[in-house]
Coordinates of C-alpha atoms in Angstrom, one line a residue:
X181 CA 0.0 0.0 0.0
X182 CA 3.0 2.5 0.7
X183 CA 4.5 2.0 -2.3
X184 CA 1.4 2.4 -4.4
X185 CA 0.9 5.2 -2.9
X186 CA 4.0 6.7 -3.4
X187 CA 3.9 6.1 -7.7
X188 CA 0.1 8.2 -7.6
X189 CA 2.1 10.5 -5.6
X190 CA 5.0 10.5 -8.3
X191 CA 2.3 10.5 -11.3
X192 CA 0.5 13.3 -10.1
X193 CA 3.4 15.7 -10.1
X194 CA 4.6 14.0 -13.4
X195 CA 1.0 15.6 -14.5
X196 CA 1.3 18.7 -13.0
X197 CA 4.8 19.5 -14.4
X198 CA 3.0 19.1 -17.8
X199 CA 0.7 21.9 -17.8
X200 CA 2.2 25.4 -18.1
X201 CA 0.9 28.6 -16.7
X202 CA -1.3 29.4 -20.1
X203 CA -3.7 25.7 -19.0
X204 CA -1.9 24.2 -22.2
X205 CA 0.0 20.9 -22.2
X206 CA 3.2 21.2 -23.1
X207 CA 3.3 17.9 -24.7
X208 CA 6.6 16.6 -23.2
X209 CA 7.2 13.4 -21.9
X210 CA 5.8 10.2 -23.7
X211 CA 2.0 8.3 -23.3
X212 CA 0.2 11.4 -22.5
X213 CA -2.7 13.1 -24.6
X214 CA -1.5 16.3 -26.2
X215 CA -4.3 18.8 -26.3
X216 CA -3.2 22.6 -27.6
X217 CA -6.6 24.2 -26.1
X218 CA -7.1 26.9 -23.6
X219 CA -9.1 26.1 -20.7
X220 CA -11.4 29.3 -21.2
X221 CA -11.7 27.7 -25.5
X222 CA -13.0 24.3 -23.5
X223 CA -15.4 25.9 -21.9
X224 CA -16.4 28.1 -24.9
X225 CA -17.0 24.7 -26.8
X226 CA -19.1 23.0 -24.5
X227 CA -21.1 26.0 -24.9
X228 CA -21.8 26.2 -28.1
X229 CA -22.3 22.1 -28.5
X230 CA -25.2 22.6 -25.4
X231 CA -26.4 25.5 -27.4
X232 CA -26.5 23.4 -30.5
X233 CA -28.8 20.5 -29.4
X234 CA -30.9 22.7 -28.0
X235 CA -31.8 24.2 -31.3
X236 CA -31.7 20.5 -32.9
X237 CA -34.6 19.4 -30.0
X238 CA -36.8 22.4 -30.8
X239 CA -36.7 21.6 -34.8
X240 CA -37.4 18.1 -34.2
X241 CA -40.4 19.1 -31.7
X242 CA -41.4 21.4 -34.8
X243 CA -41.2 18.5 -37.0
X244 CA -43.4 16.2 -35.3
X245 CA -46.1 19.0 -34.6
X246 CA -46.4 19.4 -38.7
X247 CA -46.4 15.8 -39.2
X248 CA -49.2 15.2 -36.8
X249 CA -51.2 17.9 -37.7
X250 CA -51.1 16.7 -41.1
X251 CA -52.5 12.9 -40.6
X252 CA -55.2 14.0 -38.1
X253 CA -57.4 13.9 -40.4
X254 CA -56.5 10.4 -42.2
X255 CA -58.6 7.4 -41.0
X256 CA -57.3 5.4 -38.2
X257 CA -57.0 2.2 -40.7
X258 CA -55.2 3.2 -44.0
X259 CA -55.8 0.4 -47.1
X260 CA -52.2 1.7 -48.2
X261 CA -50.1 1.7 -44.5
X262 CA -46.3 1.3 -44.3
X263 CA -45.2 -2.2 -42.6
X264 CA -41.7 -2.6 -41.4
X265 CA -38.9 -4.2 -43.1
X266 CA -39.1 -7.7 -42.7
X267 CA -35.8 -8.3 -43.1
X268 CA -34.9 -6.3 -39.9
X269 CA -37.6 -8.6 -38.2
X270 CA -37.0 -11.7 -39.1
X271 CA -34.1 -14.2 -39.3
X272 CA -36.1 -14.7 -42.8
X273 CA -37.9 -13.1 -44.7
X274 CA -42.0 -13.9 -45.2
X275 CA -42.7 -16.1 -48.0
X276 CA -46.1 -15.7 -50.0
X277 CA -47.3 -18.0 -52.9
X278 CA -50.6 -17.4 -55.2
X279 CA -52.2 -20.1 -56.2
X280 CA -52.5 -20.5 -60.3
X281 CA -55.9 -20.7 -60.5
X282 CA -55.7 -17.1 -58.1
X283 CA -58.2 -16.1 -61.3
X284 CA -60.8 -17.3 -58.4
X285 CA -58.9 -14.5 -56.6
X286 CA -60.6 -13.0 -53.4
X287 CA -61.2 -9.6 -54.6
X288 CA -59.2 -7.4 -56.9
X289 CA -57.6 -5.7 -54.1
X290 CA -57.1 -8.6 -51.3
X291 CA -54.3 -11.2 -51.7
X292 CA -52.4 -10.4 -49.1
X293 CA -49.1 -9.4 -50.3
X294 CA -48.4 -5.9 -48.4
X295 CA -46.5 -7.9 -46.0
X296 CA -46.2 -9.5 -43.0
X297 CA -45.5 -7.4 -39.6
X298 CA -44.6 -9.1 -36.6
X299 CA -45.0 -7.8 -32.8
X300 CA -42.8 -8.7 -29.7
X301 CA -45.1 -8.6 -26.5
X302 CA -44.9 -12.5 -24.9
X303 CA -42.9 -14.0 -23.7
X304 CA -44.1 -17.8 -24.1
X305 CA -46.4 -18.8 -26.4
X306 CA -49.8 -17.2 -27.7
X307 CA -52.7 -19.4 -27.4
X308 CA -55.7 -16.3 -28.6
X309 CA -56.3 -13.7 -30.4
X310 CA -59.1 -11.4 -30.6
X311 CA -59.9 -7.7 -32.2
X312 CA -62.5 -5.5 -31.3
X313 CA -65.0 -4.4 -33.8
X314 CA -65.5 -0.9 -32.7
X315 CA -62.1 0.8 -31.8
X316 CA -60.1 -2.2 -34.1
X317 CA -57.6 -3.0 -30.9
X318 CA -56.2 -6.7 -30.9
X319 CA -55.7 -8.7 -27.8
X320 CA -53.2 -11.6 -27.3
X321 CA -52.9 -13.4 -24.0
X322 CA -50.1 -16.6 -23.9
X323 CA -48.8 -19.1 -21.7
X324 CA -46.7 -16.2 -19.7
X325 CA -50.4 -15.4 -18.2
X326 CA -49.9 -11.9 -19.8
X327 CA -53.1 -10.0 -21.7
X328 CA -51.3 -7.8 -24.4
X329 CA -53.6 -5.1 -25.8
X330 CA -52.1 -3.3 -29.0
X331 CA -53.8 -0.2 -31.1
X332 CA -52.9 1.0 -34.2
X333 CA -51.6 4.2 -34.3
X334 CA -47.7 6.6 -34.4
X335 CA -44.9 4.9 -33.4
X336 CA -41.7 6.2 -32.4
X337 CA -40.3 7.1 -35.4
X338 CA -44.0 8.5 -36.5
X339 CA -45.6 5.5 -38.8
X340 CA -48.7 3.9 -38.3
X341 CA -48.4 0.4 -36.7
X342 CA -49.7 -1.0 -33.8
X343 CA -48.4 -0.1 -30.5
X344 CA -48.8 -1.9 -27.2
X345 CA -50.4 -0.5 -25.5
X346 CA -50.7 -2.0 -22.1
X347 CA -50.1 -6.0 -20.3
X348 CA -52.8 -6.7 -18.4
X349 CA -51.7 -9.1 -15.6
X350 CA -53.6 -11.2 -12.5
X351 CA -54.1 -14.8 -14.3
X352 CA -52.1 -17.4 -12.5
X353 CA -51.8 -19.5 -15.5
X354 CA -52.2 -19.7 -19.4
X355 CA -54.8 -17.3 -20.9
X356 CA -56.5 -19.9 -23.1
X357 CA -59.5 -17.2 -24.4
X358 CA -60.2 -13.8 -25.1
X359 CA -63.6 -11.9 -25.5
X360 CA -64.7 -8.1 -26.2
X361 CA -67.5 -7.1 -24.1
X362 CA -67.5 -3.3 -25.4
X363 CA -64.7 -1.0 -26.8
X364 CA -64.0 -0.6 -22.7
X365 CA -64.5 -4.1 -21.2
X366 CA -62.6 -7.5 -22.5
X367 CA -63.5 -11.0 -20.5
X368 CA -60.4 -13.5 -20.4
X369 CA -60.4 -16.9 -19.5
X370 CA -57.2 -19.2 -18.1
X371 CA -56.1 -22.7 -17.4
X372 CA -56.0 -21.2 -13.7
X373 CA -60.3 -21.6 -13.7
X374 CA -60.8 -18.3 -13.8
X375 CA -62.8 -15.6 -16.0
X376 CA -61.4 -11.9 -15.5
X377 CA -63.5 -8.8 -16.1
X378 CA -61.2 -5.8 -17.6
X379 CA -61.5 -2.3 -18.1
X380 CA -59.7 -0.9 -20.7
X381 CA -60.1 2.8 -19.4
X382 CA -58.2 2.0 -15.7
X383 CA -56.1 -1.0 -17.1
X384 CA -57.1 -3.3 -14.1
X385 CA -59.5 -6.4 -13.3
X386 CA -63.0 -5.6 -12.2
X387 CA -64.4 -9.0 -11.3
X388 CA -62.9 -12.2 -10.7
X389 CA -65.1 -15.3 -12.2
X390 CA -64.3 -18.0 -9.9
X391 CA -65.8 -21.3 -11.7
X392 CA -64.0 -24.1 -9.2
X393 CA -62.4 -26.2 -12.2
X394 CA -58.8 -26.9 -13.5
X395 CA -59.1 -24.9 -16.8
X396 CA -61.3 -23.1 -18.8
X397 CA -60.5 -24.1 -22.3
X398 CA -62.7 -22.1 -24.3
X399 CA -65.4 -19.4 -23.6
X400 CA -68.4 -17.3 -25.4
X401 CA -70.4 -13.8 -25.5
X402 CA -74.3 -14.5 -25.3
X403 CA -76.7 -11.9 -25.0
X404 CA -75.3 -9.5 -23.5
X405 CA -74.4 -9.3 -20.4
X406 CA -73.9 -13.1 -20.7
X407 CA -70.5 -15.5 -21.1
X408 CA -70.6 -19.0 -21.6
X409 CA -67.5 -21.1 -20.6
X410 CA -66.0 -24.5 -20.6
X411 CA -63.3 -26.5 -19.8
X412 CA -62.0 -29.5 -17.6
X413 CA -65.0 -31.0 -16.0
X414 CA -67.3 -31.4 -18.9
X415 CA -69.6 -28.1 -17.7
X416 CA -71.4 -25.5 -19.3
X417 CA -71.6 -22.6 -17.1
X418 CA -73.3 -19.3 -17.9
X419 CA -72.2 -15.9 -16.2
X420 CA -73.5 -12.6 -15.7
X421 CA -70.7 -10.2 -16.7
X422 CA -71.4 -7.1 -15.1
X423 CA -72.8 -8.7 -11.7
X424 CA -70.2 -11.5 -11.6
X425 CA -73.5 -14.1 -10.9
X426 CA -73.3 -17.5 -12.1
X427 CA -77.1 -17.8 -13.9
X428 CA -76.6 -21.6 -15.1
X429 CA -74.7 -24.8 -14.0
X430 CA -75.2 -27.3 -17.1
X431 CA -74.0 -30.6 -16.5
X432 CA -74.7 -33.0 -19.4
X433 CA -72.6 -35.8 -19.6
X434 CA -70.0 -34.1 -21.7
X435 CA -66.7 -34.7 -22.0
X436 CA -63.6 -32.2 -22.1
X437 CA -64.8 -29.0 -23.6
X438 CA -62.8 -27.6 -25.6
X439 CA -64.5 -24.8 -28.1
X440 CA -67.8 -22.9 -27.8
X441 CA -69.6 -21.0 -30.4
X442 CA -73.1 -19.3 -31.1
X443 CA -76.2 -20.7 -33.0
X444 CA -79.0 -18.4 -32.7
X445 CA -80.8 -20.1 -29.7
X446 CA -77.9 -22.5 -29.4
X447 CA -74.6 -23.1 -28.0
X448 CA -72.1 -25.5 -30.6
X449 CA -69.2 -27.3 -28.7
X450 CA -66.3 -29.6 -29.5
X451 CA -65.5 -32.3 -26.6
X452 CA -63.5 -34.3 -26.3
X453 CA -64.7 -38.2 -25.0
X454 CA -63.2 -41.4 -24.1
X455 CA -64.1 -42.8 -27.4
X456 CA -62.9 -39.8 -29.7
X457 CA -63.8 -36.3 -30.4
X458 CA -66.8 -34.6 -31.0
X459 CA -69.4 -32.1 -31.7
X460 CA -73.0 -31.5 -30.2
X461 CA -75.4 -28.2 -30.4
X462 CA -77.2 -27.5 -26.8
X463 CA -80.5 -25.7 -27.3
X464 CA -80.1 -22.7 -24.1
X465 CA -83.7 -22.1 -24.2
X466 CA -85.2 -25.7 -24.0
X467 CA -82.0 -26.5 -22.0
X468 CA -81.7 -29.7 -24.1
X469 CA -79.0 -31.7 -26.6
X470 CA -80.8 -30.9 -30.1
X471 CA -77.9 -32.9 -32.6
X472 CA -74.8 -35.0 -32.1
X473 CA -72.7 -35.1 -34.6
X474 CA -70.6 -38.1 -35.8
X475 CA -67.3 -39.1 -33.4
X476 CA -63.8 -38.7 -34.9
X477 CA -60.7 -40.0 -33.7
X478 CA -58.5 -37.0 -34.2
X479 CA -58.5 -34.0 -32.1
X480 CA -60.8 -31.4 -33.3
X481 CA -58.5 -27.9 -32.9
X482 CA -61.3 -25.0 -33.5
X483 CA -64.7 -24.6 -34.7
X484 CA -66.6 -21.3 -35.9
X485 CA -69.5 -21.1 -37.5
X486 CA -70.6 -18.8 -40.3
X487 CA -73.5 -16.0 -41.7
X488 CA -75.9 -19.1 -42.6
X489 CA -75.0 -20.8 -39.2
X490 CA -73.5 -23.6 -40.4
X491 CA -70.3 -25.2 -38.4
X492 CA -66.7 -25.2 -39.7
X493 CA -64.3 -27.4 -38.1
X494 CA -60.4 -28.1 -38.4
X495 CA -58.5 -30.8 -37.1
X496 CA -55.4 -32.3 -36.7
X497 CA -56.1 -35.2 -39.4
X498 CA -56.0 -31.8 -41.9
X499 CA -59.9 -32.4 -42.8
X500 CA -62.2 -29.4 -43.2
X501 CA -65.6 -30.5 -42.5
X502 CA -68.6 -27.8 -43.0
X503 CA -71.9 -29.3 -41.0
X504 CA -75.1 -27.2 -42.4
X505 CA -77.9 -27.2 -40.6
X506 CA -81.0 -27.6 -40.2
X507 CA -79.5 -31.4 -40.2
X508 CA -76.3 -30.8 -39.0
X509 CA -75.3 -35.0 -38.2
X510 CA -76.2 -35.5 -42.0
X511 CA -75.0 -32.8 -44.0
X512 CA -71.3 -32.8 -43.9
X513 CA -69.0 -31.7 -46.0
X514 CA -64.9 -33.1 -46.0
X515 CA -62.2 -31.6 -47.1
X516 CA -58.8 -33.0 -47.0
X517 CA -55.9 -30.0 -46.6
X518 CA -53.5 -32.9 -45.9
X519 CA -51.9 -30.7 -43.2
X520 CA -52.5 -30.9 -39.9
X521 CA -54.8 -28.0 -38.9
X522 CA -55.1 -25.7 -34.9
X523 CA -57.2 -23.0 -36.3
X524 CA -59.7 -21.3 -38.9
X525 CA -61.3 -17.6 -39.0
X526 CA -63.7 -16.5 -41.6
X527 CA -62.5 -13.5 -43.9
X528 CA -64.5 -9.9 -45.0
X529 CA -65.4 -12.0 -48.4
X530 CA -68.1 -14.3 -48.6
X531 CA -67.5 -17.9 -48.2
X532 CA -63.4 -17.6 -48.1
X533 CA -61.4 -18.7 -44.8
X534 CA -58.1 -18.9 -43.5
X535 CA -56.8 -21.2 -41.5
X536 CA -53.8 -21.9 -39.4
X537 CA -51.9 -25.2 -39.0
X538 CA -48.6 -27.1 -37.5
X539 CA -46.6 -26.4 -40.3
X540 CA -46.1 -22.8 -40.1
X541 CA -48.6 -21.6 -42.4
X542 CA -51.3 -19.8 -43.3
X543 CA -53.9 -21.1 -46.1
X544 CA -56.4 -19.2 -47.7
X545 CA -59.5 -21.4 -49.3
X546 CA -63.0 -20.5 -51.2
X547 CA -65.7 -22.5 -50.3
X548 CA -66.9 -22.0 -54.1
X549 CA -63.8 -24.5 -54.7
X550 CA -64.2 -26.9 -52.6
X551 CA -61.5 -26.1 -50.7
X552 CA -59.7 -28.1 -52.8
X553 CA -56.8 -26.2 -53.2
X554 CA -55.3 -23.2 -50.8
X555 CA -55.6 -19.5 -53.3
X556 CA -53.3 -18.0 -51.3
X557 CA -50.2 -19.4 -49.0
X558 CA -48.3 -17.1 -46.6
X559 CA -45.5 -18.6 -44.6
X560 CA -43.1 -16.3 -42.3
X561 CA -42.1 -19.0 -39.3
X562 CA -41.5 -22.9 -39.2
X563 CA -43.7 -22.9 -35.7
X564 CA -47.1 -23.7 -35.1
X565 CA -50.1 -20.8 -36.0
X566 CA -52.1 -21.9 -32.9
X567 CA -54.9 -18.7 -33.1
X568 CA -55.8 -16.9 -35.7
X569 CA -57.8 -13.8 -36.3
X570 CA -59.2 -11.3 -38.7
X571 CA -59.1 -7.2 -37.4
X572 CA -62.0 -5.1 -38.8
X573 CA -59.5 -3.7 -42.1
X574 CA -59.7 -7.6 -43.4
X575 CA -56.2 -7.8 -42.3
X576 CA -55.0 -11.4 -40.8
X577 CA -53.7 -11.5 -37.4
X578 CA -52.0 -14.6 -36.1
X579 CA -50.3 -16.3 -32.7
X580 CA -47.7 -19.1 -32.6
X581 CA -45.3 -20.3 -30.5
X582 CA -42.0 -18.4 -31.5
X583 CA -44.3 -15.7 -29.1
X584 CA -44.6 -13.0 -31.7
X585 CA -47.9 -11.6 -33.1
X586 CA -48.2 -10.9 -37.0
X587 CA -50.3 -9.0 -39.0
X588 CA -50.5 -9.8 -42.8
X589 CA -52.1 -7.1 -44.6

């Protein structure tokens, strides 16, 4: 310690004999910065660079007051938006392929090659996906028990793209299904066994659903302000949203439930059974089973149903099977996409869907066709598309399991 004190000692006055009365270096001596500047030209300097970026902060202020006074009165949803680069998103870059017979195209100005955005909010995987109608917000919730909500709006660097907007957090487990009440209220459900009441105006939970099970696997809107849910133990339960009541218990003998959708007076479910997988139409208002439909032996991913209330369904066999009512066990319809498929949403155009499958991609099919071969193909990851969604502009919004959100526009 002595004698490293001693060498700072002898440093210092090495340092001091350097710099003559004037505040200059003198530049002798070897390993030492020269600098030929005045103390009082220093100071001067740092003046003028303080003054400088001053200036620069009130021009860019001015900047950004012209550019948004000038797209204030642009629509919130532009047909002709910027997307990023995909190239600085991805470790490749999106891939889309039209279909030759694309002479069946969707319309003349929807194939879906303005890109392919993608959105970092999760961190595990996505498992839904849902937009709102009226404001056009999207909603992700994943296996990291996090609700992403994202609007479309200016970034940063003042383009339109969607911007997160906030993480709503309080599940204890994966957020299997999300529902818009109103452009201020979203219901989600989890594998916890819980249904969460949001508002979107104080970014916190209002009510806590508590339904006693394992997981809720799937869930509906009713009439408002009803929610239907599902999950483990095989029962339909029906919820008041805004007084957090539970109105029904309906115990039926079903099996696993795993999706829900709406038909008119009716509730359409997939389960899954001991002896394979199913679906069966419940009749809410004379609280009975109206049809069963046939028993498959591969797991049937998602089910919607469309403007003339018929039932789509995907599975992991790659079928498409269409059940129109009013004799929903007999009229079927198969289609073989001969990949398997986790998901299908219904597009802006009449009788065209998209679905979503283990393979990475995203198909596009007309009904008109038989869905016998995909019009459009967009593929930007090798990992699963396990939701998928369409926004209000017809643009398709997807979740997978490399955690990212994408919009393809």
């Amino acid at each position: 310690e002595r004698e490293g004190g001693e060498r700072e000692r002898e440093v210092s006055i090495k340092l001091r004999e350097r710099v003559n009365d004037k505040g200059e270096y003198d530049g002798e001596g070897t390993g030492t910065v020269v600098l030929h500047m005045s103390v009082r030209e220093e100071r001067e300097r740092e003046k003028s660079i303080d003054e400088e970026e001053k200036r620069e902060k009130e021009e860019t202020k001015e900047d950004r007051s012209s550019v948004l006074s000038s797209i204030s009165n642009k629509p919130p949803y532009e047909s002709e938006r910027e997307v990023k680069d995909t190239d600085e998103l991805f470790s490749h870059p999106p891939s889309l392929s039209l279909s030759p017979s694309l002479s069946l195209s969707i319309s003349s100005s929807r194939s879906y090659s303005g890109g392919c955005t993608a959105y970092s909010g999760h961190t595990d995987n996505i498992h839904a996906i849902t937009c709102c109608d009226n404001t056009g917000d999207i909603f992700s919730g994943g296996a990291d028990q996090r609700i992403c909500h994202w609007r479309y709006g200016l970034n940063d660097w003042l383009r339109r793209d969607y911007i997160l907007i906030t993480i709503l957090r309080g599940h204890m487990s994966t957020v299997s299904s999300i529902k818009v009440i109103s452009k201020d209220k979203v219901v989600s459900g989890s594998w916890d066994g819980d249904m969460r009441i949001w508002s979107l105006v104080h970014h916190s939970c209002i009510h806590v659903l508590h339904n006693g099970i394992d997981r809720i696997l799937t869930m509906c809107l009713l009439n408002a302000p009803e929610v239907i849910c599902g999950g483990d133990d095989g029962v339909l339960r029906v919820w008041n949203i805004e007084s957090g009541e539970l109105i029904k218990h309906i115990s039926e003998g079903f099996g696993v439930i795993q999706n829900i959708i709406t038909l008119a007076d009716s509730a359409g479910l997939s389960e899954k059974t001991p002896k394979g997988y199913r679906i069966r139409i419940y009749n809410l208002l004379t609280q009975n089973i109206t049809h069963t439909l046939p028993t498959y032996q591969s797991n049937i991913r998602n089910i919607i149903s469309s403007c003339l209330q018929e039932i789509l369904s995907v599975s992991s066999d790659g079928m498409v099977r269409i059940f129109t009512p009013p004799n929903y066990s007999k009229n079927i319809l198969e289609f073989n996409t001969y990949n398997p498929l986790l998901c299908i949403t219904s597009l802006i155009e009449k009788d065209f869907y998209a679905t979503g499958g283990d393979d990475g991609r995203i198909q596009i099919w007309s009904k008109n066709n038989d869905f016998k071969e995909s019009l459009v193909v967009l593929s930007d990851y090798s990992n699963s598309v396990r939701c998928i969604a369409m926004n209000r502009s017809g643009d398709i919004i997807t979740g997978c399991d490399d955690r990212r959100m994408r919009v393809w526009a």
